[in-house]
XYZ file of C-alpha atoms in Angstrom:
667
model
C -27.707 12.161 -32.231
C -24.762 12.188 -35.108
C -21.310 11.378 -33.753
C -19.498 14.392 -32.995
C -16.190 15.751 -34.122
C -13.389 16.302 -31.736
C -12.565 19.930 -31.120
C -9.144 21.074 -31.828
C -7.243 20.569 -28.397
C -3.650 20.306 -27.997
C -2.689 16.849 -28.636
C 0.358 16.938 -26.205
C -2.115 17.765 -23.406
C -4.256 14.689 -24.165
C -1.001 12.370 -24.401
C 0.018 13.458 -21.061
C -3.241 12.928 -19.447
C -3.523 9.632 -21.201
C -0.193 8.433 -19.911
C -1.238 9.777 -16.462
C -4.428 7.703 -16.258
C -2.595 4.384 -17.608
C -0.211 4.950 -14.684
C -2.875 5.480 -12.168
C -4.482 2.136 -13.224
C -1.278 -0.006 -12.408
C -1.730 0.321 -8.371
C -5.002 -1.454 -8.991
C -4.071 -3.784 -11.570
C -4.546 -6.835 -9.784
C -7.749 -5.788 -8.181
C -9.698 -4.752 -11.180
C -11.691 -7.217 -13.424
C -9.795 -7.697 -16.686
C -12.978 -6.710 -18.668
C -12.749 -3.187 -16.849
C -9.036 -2.508 -17.679
C -9.492 -3.461 -21.252
C -12.697 -1.332 -21.395
C -10.682 1.650 -19.973
C -7.784 1.218 -22.402
C -10.354 1.175 -25.119
C -12.383 4.050 -24.225
C -9.040 6.094 -23.762
C -7.691 4.865 -27.088
C -11.033 5.931 -28.694
C -10.286 9.486 -27.413
C -6.924 9.520 -28.879
C -8.261 8.264 -32.451
C -10.763 11.072 -32.041
C -7.997 13.417 -31.481
C -5.882 12.658 -34.308
C -9.031 12.477 -36.603
C -9.075 8.746 -37.411
C -12.430 8.385 -35.395
C -15.445 10.291 -34.111
C -16.400 10.722 -30.401
C -19.833 8.933 -29.871
C -23.055 11.029 -30.011
C -25.437 11.044 -27.095
C -27.194 7.915 -28.043
C -24.255 5.776 -28.665
C -22.775 7.115 -25.739
C -25.613 6.347 -23.519
C -25.810 2.772 -24.926
C -22.185 2.201 -24.147
C -22.423 3.680 -20.662
C -25.221 1.516 -20.135
C -23.935 -1.661 -21.223
C -20.616 -1.467 -19.272
C -22.719 -0.694 -16.256
C -24.675 -4.004 -16.916
C -21.506 -5.673 -16.970
C -20.341 -4.237 -13.907
C -23.469 -4.966 -12.036
C -23.343 -8.716 -13.229
C -19.546 -8.806 -12.051
C -20.258 -7.331 -8.495
C -23.272 -9.529 -8.025
C -24.632 -7.319 -5.305
C -21.377 -7.200 -2.984
C -20.726 -3.892 -1.711
C -16.967 -3.588 -0.775
C -14.283 -0.894 -1.257
C -13.141 -2.700 -4.166
C -16.527 -2.910 -5.870
C -16.661 0.823 -5.053
C -13.106 1.602 -6.356
C -14.057 -0.269 -9.609
C -17.002 1.635 -10.266
C -15.028 4.871 -10.143
C -12.616 3.670 -12.213
C -15.332 2.753 -14.826
C -16.670 6.440 -14.591
C -13.233 7.737 -15.134
C -12.962 5.806 -18.355
C -16.410 6.656 -19.611
C -15.455 10.257 -19.124
C -12.870 10.001 -21.724
C -15.613 9.859 -24.305
C -17.328 13.334 -22.838
C -13.965 15.425 -23.283
C -14.938 17.780 -26.029
C -13.690 20.970 -24.432
C -10.677 22.533 -22.348
C -13.338 22.746 -19.639
C -13.955 18.999 -19.607
C -10.105 18.336 -19.356
C -10.072 20.386 -16.245
C -12.735 18.335 -14.667
C -10.961 15.218 -15.727
C -7.640 16.454 -14.277
C -9.381 16.960 -10.706
C -10.864 13.411 -11.144
C -7.775 11.846 -11.939
C -6.194 13.372 -8.845
C -8.854 11.905 -6.866
C -7.911 8.464 -8.536
C -4.751 8.799 -7.053
C -5.973 9.456 -3.639
C -7.910 6.309 -3.898
C -5.095 4.185 -5.039
C -3.724 4.872 -1.553
C -6.412 2.791 -0.058
C -4.681 -0.161 -1.607
C -1.286 0.419 -1.858
C 0.870 2.486 0.421
C 4.555 1.059 -0.393
C 7.135 3.460 -1.237
C 7.089 2.199 -5.119
C 3.407 2.645 -5.550
C 3.816 6.167 -3.908
C 6.408 7.272 -6.109
C 4.141 5.699 -9.157
C 1.618 7.894 -7.884
C 3.495 10.999 -7.626
C 4.877 10.386 -11.063
C 1.239 10.356 -12.450
C 0.639 13.467 -10.598
C 3.497 15.163 -12.080
C 2.759 14.214 -15.635
C -0.849 15.365 -15.028
C 0.435 18.771 -13.982
C 2.463 18.736 -17.283
C -0.556 18.017 -19.226
C -2.579 20.777 -17.324
C 0.109 23.185 -18.166
C 0.203 22.432 -21.999
C -3.500 22.581 -21.898
C -3.316 26.169 -20.375
C -0.760 27.435 -22.864
C -0.166 25.079 -25.619
C 1.678 27.954 -27.917
C 3.986 29.105 -25.584
C 7.599 28.377 -26.330
C 9.146 25.414 -24.864
C 6.208 24.795 -22.777
C 7.190 21.194 -21.966
C 10.637 22.234 -20.909
C 9.436 25.224 -18.604
C 6.668 22.991 -17.103
C 9.082 20.511 -15.805
C 11.437 23.284 -14.601
C 8.478 25.151 -12.845
C 7.166 21.752 -11.299
C 10.820 20.966 -9.923
C 11.135 24.794 -8.701
C 7.855 24.403 -6.765
C 8.829 21.141 -5.484
C 12.223 22.166 -4.162
C 10.464 25.452 -2.412
C 7.743 23.519 -0.831
C 9.458 20.430 0.229
C 10.942 21.919 3.388
C 7.786 23.203 4.539
C 6.067 19.665 3.746
C 8.766 17.751 5.480
C 8.300 20.340 8.841
C 4.589 19.975 8.921
C 4.901 16.156 8.325
C 6.963 15.893 11.425
C 5.315 18.479 13.723
C 1.707 18.712 12.506
C -0.261 17.211 15.451
C -1.406 13.392 14.623
C -4.377 13.238 16.401
C -6.941 10.327 16.386
C -9.626 10.896 14.025
C -13.195 11.722 15.303
C -14.576 9.209 12.932
C -13.574 6.704 10.252
C -14.951 4.413 7.949
C -13.633 0.654 8.046
C -12.457 -0.501 4.817
C -14.876 -3.497 3.959
C -12.783 -5.717 1.631
C -14.168 -8.826 -0.033
C -10.877 -10.187 -0.871
C -9.122 -12.519 1.221
C -5.749 -10.901 1.888
C -4.370 -13.871 3.758
C -4.909 -17.566 3.692
C -5.257 -18.017 7.711
C -8.731 -18.451 8.204
C -10.997 -19.584 11.112
C -11.380 -22.885 9.387
C -8.652 -25.458 8.483
C -9.161 -28.676 6.222
C -6.298 -30.515 4.898
C -5.819 -28.489 1.808
C -5.903 -24.739 3.070
C -2.312 -24.723 4.572
C -1.002 -26.314 1.195
C -2.011 -23.210 -0.618
C -0.404 -21.168 1.579
C 2.861 -22.802 1.623
C 2.956 -21.890 -2.081
C 2.749 -18.221 -1.284
C 5.781 -15.991 -0.543
C 3.574 -12.834 0.527
C 4.640 -11.120 3.577
C 2.620 -11.785 6.476
C 4.323 -9.397 9.133
C 7.741 -8.370 10.184
C 9.030 -8.443 13.674
C 11.847 -6.239 15.584
C 13.225 -7.644 18.751
C 14.244 -5.508 21.529
C 16.873 -8.044 22.695
C 17.997 -11.379 21.402
C 16.056 -13.021 18.578
C 14.811 -16.288 19.758
C 15.951 -19.488 17.867
C 13.765 -20.597 14.533
C 12.403 -23.656 16.505
C 10.962 -21.401 19.400
C 9.004 -19.080 17.106
C 5.471 -20.312 17.137
C 3.373 -17.397 16.205
C 0.018 -18.330 17.721
C -2.872 -16.852 15.926
C -6.242 -18.584 16.649
C -7.573 -21.584 18.253
C -9.831 -24.099 16.187
C -11.501 -26.471 18.672
C -14.560 -27.960 16.731
C -13.984 -30.930 14.564
C -16.967 -31.072 11.965
C -16.904 -33.218 8.797
C -13.146 -33.421 8.878
C -12.639 -29.889 9.340
C -11.524 -27.855 12.360
C -13.182 -24.624 13.033
C -13.861 -22.159 16.047
C -16.643 -23.325 18.569
C -17.544 -19.893 19.075
C -17.205 -17.164 16.371
C -16.946 -13.802 17.552
C -19.572 -12.097 15.254
C -18.848 -8.401 16.788
C -17.803 -5.955 14.074
C -17.291 -2.589 15.863
C -17.530 0.198 13.408
C -14.389 2.518 12.657
C -10.966 1.378 11.837
C -8.380 -0.409 13.690
C -5.791 1.742 15.691
C -2.582 1.282 13.519
C -0.190 2.936 15.690
C 0.951 0.866 18.497
C 4.558 2.498 19.340
C 5.175 2.933 23.028
C 8.674 4.186 23.109
C 11.964 2.580 22.512
C 12.241 -1.223 22.367
C 13.177 -2.675 25.794
C 14.845 -6.134 25.980
C 12.374 -8.781 26.048
C 10.002 -6.779 23.804
C 9.288 -7.008 20.123
C 6.936 -4.948 17.634
C 5.056 -6.674 14.952
C 4.207 -4.816 11.778
C 1.237 -6.846 10.436
C 0.207 -6.605 6.842
C -3.584 -6.101 6.245
C -5.475 -9.170 6.592
C -8.992 -7.791 7.211
C -9.413 -10.270 10.153
C -9.088 -9.327 13.968
C -6.448 -11.738 14.709
C -2.740 -10.917 16.132
C 0.208 -13.075 16.139
C 2.239 -13.508 19.115
C 4.765 -15.860 20.662
C 4.075 -18.279 23.395
C 4.336 -16.484 26.842
C 3.406 -12.835 25.548
C 1.636 -10.285 26.906
C 0.430 -7.272 25.212
C 2.350 -3.942 25.844
C 0.388 -1.413 23.145
C -3.085 -0.979 23.798
C -4.346 -1.509 20.264
C -4.233 -5.285 20.864
C -5.927 -7.223 23.703
C -5.660 -10.768 24.917
C -8.388 -13.113 24.862
C -9.471 -15.648 27.418
C -8.113 -18.497 25.448
C -4.691 -16.610 25.383
C -4.505 -15.432 21.927
C -4.450 -11.897 20.944
C -6.953 -9.741 18.807
C -7.580 -6.236 17.676
C -10.850 -4.521 18.418
C -11.395 -4.153 14.932
C -10.356 -6.068 11.617
C -6.891 -5.026 10.506
C -7.996 -3.152 7.097
C -4.480 -1.730 6.976
C -0.879 -2.186 8.027
C -0.762 -2.263 11.981
C 1.997 -2.190 14.445
C 1.822 -3.608 17.841
C 4.022 -4.404 20.620
C 4.329 -7.330 22.841
C 6.627 -8.616 25.440
C 7.873 -12.016 26.451
C 7.392 -12.867 30.131
C 8.595 -16.006 32.184
C 5.970 -15.241 35.074
C 3.051 -15.957 32.724
C 1.304 -18.951 33.895
C -1.733 -20.476 32.668
C -4.590 -21.418 34.905
C -4.235 -25.260 35.837
C -7.833 -25.366 35.762
C -9.971 -26.585 33.468
C -13.876 -26.176 33.553
C -16.128 -28.939 33.087
C -17.685 -26.903 29.876
C -14.347 -26.470 28.442
C -13.066 -30.033 29.165
C -16.301 -31.074 27.277
C -15.594 -28.667 24.495
C -12.148 -29.776 24.151
C -13.186 -33.810 23.845
C -15.994 -33.371 21.484
C -15.749 -35.490 18.546
C -18.327 -36.634 16.233
C -19.992 -39.838 17.124
C -18.961 -41.686 14.062
C -16.010 -41.785 11.633
C -12.289 -42.521 11.598
C -12.784 -46.041 13.567
C -9.031 -47.208 13.077
C -7.743 -43.743 14.659
C -10.304 -44.407 17.427
C -8.920 -47.856 18.083
C -5.091 -46.675 17.925
C -6.159 -44.097 20.594
C -7.762 -46.693 23.040
C -4.776 -48.861 22.527
C -2.364 -46.123 23.505
C -4.377 -45.211 26.336
C -4.047 -48.774 27.708
C -0.304 -48.943 27.125
C 0.497 -45.814 28.859
C 0.015 -44.821 32.716
C -0.474 -41.023 32.061
C -1.556 -38.444 29.812
C 1.914 -36.995 29.260
C 3.299 -40.602 28.517
C 0.434 -41.088 25.918
C 1.435 -37.803 24.339
C 5.133 -38.787 24.041
C 4.173 -42.303 22.931
C 2.374 -40.644 20.182
C 5.073 -38.510 18.964
C 7.631 -41.390 19.345
C 5.172 -43.334 16.919
C 5.462 -40.074 14.191
C 8.962 -40.042 14.778
C 9.934 -43.726 14.178
C 7.212 -44.936 11.454
C 7.452 -43.991 7.941
C 5.510 -40.839 8.155
C 6.604 -38.046 5.489
C 6.260 -34.504 5.329
C 5.244 -33.217 1.910
C 3.467 -30.372 0.113
C 2.248 -32.731 -2.475
C -0.427 -35.035 -0.215
C -2.594 -37.307 -1.869
C -6.397 -36.578 -1.696
C -8.146 -37.992 1.587
C -11.905 -37.271 0.846
C -13.015 -40.140 3.312
C -12.091 -40.578 6.941
C -9.255 -38.417 6.220
C -7.325 -39.085 9.703
C -7.550 -42.840 8.862
C -6.301 -42.675 5.599
C -3.376 -40.517 6.787
C -2.404 -42.573 9.835
C -2.622 -45.989 8.165
C -2.646 -45.658 4.433
C -0.891 -42.726 2.600
C 1.194 -41.614 5.549
C 2.088 -38.549 3.700
C 1.041 -34.915 4.729
C 1.867 -31.617 5.970
C 1.322 -29.711 8.994
C -2.472 -29.255 8.638
C -2.963 -33.256 8.189
C -0.925 -34.041 11.138
C -2.120 -31.622 13.568
C -5.710 -32.527 12.691
C -4.909 -36.482 13.295
C -3.032 -35.424 16.531
C -5.739 -33.527 18.053
C -8.306 -36.121 16.924
C -6.152 -39.129 18.642
C -5.817 -37.069 21.888
C -9.525 -36.391 22.132
C -10.095 -39.993 21.336
C -7.811 -40.815 24.076
C -9.683 -38.649 26.574
C -7.038 -35.929 26.617
C -8.630 -32.267 25.996
C -6.915 -30.891 22.665
C -7.197 -28.102 20.292
C -5.624 -27.009 17.004
C -3.353 -23.729 16.963
C -3.247 -21.978 13.616
C -0.337 -19.361 12.976
C 2.998 -19.344 11.667
C 6.132 -20.742 12.664
C 9.605 -19.601 11.782
C 10.443 -16.462 9.946
C 13.780 -15.407 7.996
C 16.027 -12.539 8.873
C 15.676 -9.082 7.011
C 18.720 -7.143 5.997
C 21.339 -6.974 8.286
C 19.486 -9.176 10.746
C 17.560 -6.182 12.182
C 14.171 -7.816 11.981
C 12.558 -10.930 10.768
C 10.222 -11.393 7.985
C 7.619 -13.916 8.413
C 5.778 -14.893 4.966
C 2.662 -16.947 4.135
C 4.802 -20.172 3.405
C 5.623 -19.885 7.307
C 1.966 -20.691 8.041
C 1.748 -23.726 10.430
C -0.581 -25.872 12.522
C 0.030 -27.689 15.596
C -1.695 -29.070 18.781
C -2.135 -27.989 22.321
C -2.960 -30.807 24.880
C -4.201 -30.085 28.212
C -2.159 -32.085 30.784
C -3.218 -32.139 34.510
C -0.710 -30.019 36.630
C 0.942 -28.437 33.691
C -1.606 -26.985 31.554
C -1.725 -26.319 27.935
C 1.213 -28.270 26.378
C 2.326 -27.750 22.791
C 2.463 -30.784 20.781
C 3.842 -30.520 17.104
C 3.787 -33.798 15.295
C 5.595 -31.834 12.183
C 8.500 -31.485 14.442
C 8.574 -35.251 15.101
C 8.359 -36.045 11.366
C 10.279 -33.295 9.989
C 12.599 -31.545 12.208
C 14.117 -29.398 9.392
C 10.642 -27.527 9.082
C 10.885 -26.570 12.711
C 14.605 -26.047 12.791
C 15.369 -24.261 9.571
C 11.950 -23.590 7.768
C 10.082 -25.028 4.768
C 12.619 -24.614 2.179
C 14.781 -27.115 3.872
C 12.131 -29.324 4.948
C 10.876 -29.934 1.196
C 14.490 -29.219 -0.587
C 14.520 -33.009 -1.941
C 10.647 -32.672 -3.114
C 11.560 -29.610 -4.884
C 7.782 -28.410 -4.168
C 8.943 -24.903 -2.441
C 7.354 -22.003 -4.147
C 7.202 -24.267 -7.134
C 4.203 -22.197 -8.665
C 5.900 -18.876 -7.958
C 8.374 -18.502 -10.657
C 8.824 -14.601 -10.114
C 9.124 -14.604 -6.268
C 12.452 -13.529 -5.150
C 12.424 -16.230 -2.441
C 12.115 -19.109 -4.725
C 15.984 -18.231 -5.622
C 17.244 -18.368 -2.326
C 20.628 -19.733 -3.455
C 21.069 -16.533 -5.899
C 23.039 -14.159 -3.427
C 22.460 -11.032 -5.861
C 18.499 -11.794 -6.008
C 18.306 -12.259 -2.106
C 20.387 -9.068 -1.466
C 18.215 -7.022 -3.528
C 15.231 -8.587 -2.426
C 16.159 -7.656 1.366
C 17.495 -4.343 0.807
C 13.917 -3.350 -0.910
C 12.180 -4.876 1.941
C 14.176 -3.052 4.286
C 13.370 0.282 2.522
C 9.765 -0.651 2.583
C 9.900 -1.551 6.211
C 11.257 1.868 7.321
C 8.631 3.393 4.788
C 6.015 1.828 6.820
C 7.342 2.513 10.192
C 8.449 6.119 9.842
C 6.231 7.544 7.053
C 2.793 5.506 6.806
C 3.082 4.573 10.388
C 3.937 7.893 11.585
C 0.889 8.386 13.963
C 0.181 9.904 17.225
C 2.115 7.962 19.708
C 5.100 7.380 17.352
C 5.119 10.995 16.793
C 5.310 11.640 20.537
C 8.167 9.235 20.746
C 10.067 11.016 18.518
C 9.545 14.480 19.872
C 10.443 13.206 23.360
C 13.843 13.045 21.917
C 13.813 16.685 21.359
C 14.831 19.448 24.086
C 11.444 20.984 25.863
C 9.416 17.944 26.371
C 6.860 19.024 23.618
C 3.188 18.781 24.267
C 0.624 18.177 21.269
C -0.363 21.922 22.024
C 3.256 22.796 21.521
C 3.221 20.845 18.195
C 0.067 22.837 17.259
C 2.006 25.953 17.787
C 5.085 24.961 15.865
C 2.929 23.849 12.879
C 1.148 27.121 12.756
C 4.498 29.035 13.147
C 6.080 27.055 10.277
C 3.042 27.622 7.835
C 2.963 31.408 8.974
C 6.446 31.688 8.333
C 6.503 29.995 4.855
C 3.558 32.502 4.080
C 5.583 35.494 5.165
C 8.695 34.296 3.057
C 6.382 33.772 0.264
C 4.732 37.263 0.444
C 8.204 39.133 0.875
C 9.853 37.032 -2.204
C 6.715 38.091 -4.323
C 6.985 41.566 -3.314
C 10.531 42.004 -3.751
C 9.970 40.489 -7.211
C 7.394 42.914 -8.000
C 9.521 45.813 -6.598
C 12.284 44.990 -9.022
C 10.066 45.393 -12.004
C 12.582 43.845 -14.190
C 10.740 41.185 -16.260
C 12.928 37.721 -16.633
C 11.837 37.753 -20.397
C 14.257 39.785 -22.278
C 11.596 41.028 -24.694
C 9.484 41.923 -21.896
C 12.495 43.845 -20.330
C 13.121 46.028 -23.487
C 9.346 46.743 -23.924
C 9.142 48.118 -20.370
C 12.317 50.389 -21.094
C 10.550 51.671 -24.303
C 7.447 52.323 -22.432
C 9.227 54.210 -19.635
C 11.131 56.291 -22.248
C 7.814 57.044 -24.035
C 6.334 58.143 -20.497
C 9.040 60.560 -19.957
C 8.093 62.336 -23.193
C 4.381 62.474 -22.339
C 3.412 59.314 -24.096
C 1.621 57.003 -21.457
C 1.257 53.156 -22.611
C -2.334 52.264 -22.176
C -3.475 48.444 -21.371
C -5.025 48.092 -24.450
C -2.108 49.284 -26.301
C -0.168 46.806 -28.972
C 3.362 47.653 -29.723
C 2.296 48.732 -33.207
C -0.540 51.126 -31.975
C 1.912 52.719 -29.355
C 4.654 53.018 -31.987
C 1.679 54.911 -34.228
C 1.198 57.160 -31.140
C 4.819 58.046 -30.629
C 5.384 58.447 -34.476
C 2.765 61.036 -34.567
C 4.112 62.977 -31.559
C 7.967 62.501 -32.735
C 7.903 62.494 -36.633
C 11.525 62.630 -36.844
C 12.037 59.167 -34.666
C 8.810 57.443 -36.430
C 11.028 54.818 -38.224
C 12.857 53.910 -34.922
C 9.637 53.622 -32.928
C 7.965 51.482 -35.844
C 11.065 49.167 -36.325
C 11.092 48.633 -32.391
C 7.346 47.465 -32.532
C 7.862 45.511 -35.496
C 10.832 43.535 -33.739
C 8.686 42.977 -30.662
C 5.810 41.789 -32.695
C 7.887 39.436 -34.493
C 9.018 37.966 -31.378
C 5.557 37.372 -30.071
C 3.952 36.229 -33.316
C 6.796 34.933 -35.293
C 9.591 32.573 -34.372
C 8.762 32.882 -30.462
C 12.320 33.390 -29.637
C 14.479 36.489 -29.358
C 17.868 35.974 -30.895
C 21.132 37.753 -29.788
C 21.237 39.741 -32.910
C 17.497 40.867 -32.355
C 18.117 41.750 -28.744
C 21.360 43.890 -29.694
C 19.443 45.620 -32.548
C 16.572 46.440 -30.121
C 19.021 47.800 -27.389
C 20.634 49.839 -30.115
C 17.436 51.498 -31.194
C 16.638 52.404 -27.560
C 19.968 53.945 -27.154
C 19.351 56.077 -30.348
C 15.908 57.185 -29.000
C 17.542 58.313 -25.532
C 20.171 60.139 -27.254
C 17.685 62.092 -29.290
C 16.010 63.471 -26.344
C-alpha cells in the first residue's frame, strides 16, 4: 500500500501530545534500553514531520515491517526474561508504534488514554515527589492537547484550557484530600509481585572481595531510620542484614538458601503508633530481596518483618517497593549459649586445601593463646599493629586471596579483612561467620533521622565464644578506626577515592555547605512524602485517626468517605442547577442573543433550534417589516462575532445593546 498523507488535524494538539509523551518517558529513562528510547523519539518525530507535510505516514506494508523489525529487536534484547521492566518496555514500544497509526481524531483519543495508562505504569518504578509532579505535569499537558483537539478553532483555546484545568483542580482538590485521608485503607484481596530483573542494591547473598568495593562507590540511599529516643553513636550502628557461612572458591555465600517465594507483595506498612523510646522505624528502599536490616539486640515490633533462627530479620516476601518496619532495642535479648554439633560443624567448615600460610598462622596463634577469646584479641592486635591498610583500590588477588592479603599486599577493605578473619578463626577451631549489612549512617535534615547509603555497606565477622555466644569481631575497626567512628569519607580522605566515579552525587561534595543543605532538604521532603503519602496505609491511617475524637473505626471511615463523596455530588448538583436557573450566559454575545430571542418571543416569534441568526432575522423582518433593518443588523453583528474575528469588541457590544433598546422602544 502506498504511503498515506497525514490528515488535517490541529498541529497544536499534536505538539502537546508529543511533549506529554516525552515527559512520560523520563521516569523510565534509566530502565529502558537506549535503542527503544531512540526508536520512540524517531517515531514521534516522523509523526510530526507528517503533520507538517515534510514526510508521509507509512502505508500498511511499511508500517508492518517497521513493527516486526522493532519487535524482533525487543525479543533479542529481553532474551526470554519476563519481568516488570521488560513488560513496561514492550508497552512503551507499543505506544511509540501507535504514533504512526494516528490518522484521525479518533486515533488521538485512543492515544490519549494510552498515554494516561503510561503515566500509571510510571508509578510502578518511581513514587518520589519529583517524579509524581512530573507525571502530573504530563497529564495536564495531555489534557490541554485534548481540549485543543476537541475545539481547535475556539478563541483563546489554550488560555481557556489552562484556566479550565486550574478551576477544576481547585474545585476537586478539597474532595481529593478528604478522600485521601478518610477513605478506608484496607489490605488488597490480591496483589501481583513486581518481579524485577534489575539489581536494585549491591548487597547480595554472595560476597567476594570485589563486591563491596562497587557498593562503596554508590551514593544511592539504602534506607532511612527514625529513632524514638537517642540515636546510637556511629561506632555502634551495625545494621545486620544476612549471614554468609559457607566458604567456597574464595567466596562466602549462604549455606542454606531460602528458595521460598510466596506470591503477593510485601506488606509495606509497618506503623504501630507513635515511636517509643528505644524503638526505631526503618524506611527501606526497594531491594527485591527479603532481607531486613536491624541493629544488634533488636526485636521486631511491626508484623511485616520476622526474625530468623540465626537472629537476622526478613520479610515474608521480597521488598519490591518501599517498606517501613519498626524494631526495638532491648537489653534483655540474650542468644542461646548453646551451639549444636551440626551448627558447629557448619561454622568450622573450610575447603580441604588452599591458603596454607593462613592456616599455619592460625595454628601458631592457637598455640600462643589459652582461650578462644584471647586468640580473637591476638588477631585484632596483629591487624592493629602491623602495616595493614584500608583502601578502596586493592590489588587483584586471584589465587589464595586470604594468603595474598595477609602476607603480601596487606591492602584491602572490609570484605577482604572479614573474609580473612573468618578463615583464620575457622582454621583455629573457632566457629565463625561473615555478616553483611551496613555500618554507620549520616544525619538527615535537622538531625531528625539517619540516612544509610550504599557506600555504608560493610562486612564483619561473628565468632562463637563459649559462655558468651556470638561475638562481633570487626577487623576493619582495628585497621581503620575512622571507618567505624566517622564513616567511609574520613577513612579514605587521604586516598581521595570516596565516590570518585560519581561526579554528579551531592554526597561527593560534602564540604560544600550549600550543596549539602539542598540535598538534605530535598531528602527530607521525599522522606515525608514517602511516610505520609506513599506509605499512608492501613495502620498509619488508623494511627492518625486515633488522634481525632470519637475513636473512629474502619466502618466510620467508610461512612465519612461516603458522606464526603455524597456532599460533593450534592454541592456540584446545586451549583449546576443554580447556574442553569440564572439563564445568563457568561459569553456576552450569547447573552445578547438570548435577550433578542426573548424579545422576539414576546412578539410571537419563537426561535427554533435550527434557526441561525440570519434565518431568525429573516422571519422577524417578515413579521415586522418596519424593523427589518434592525433585525438584520443585529444578526449580521452576531454572525461577524462567531465567523469573523472571534471576539466581540466594546463598540460591537455597545452597538448591539443599542439595537435591542430601539427594538424594545418600538413595541
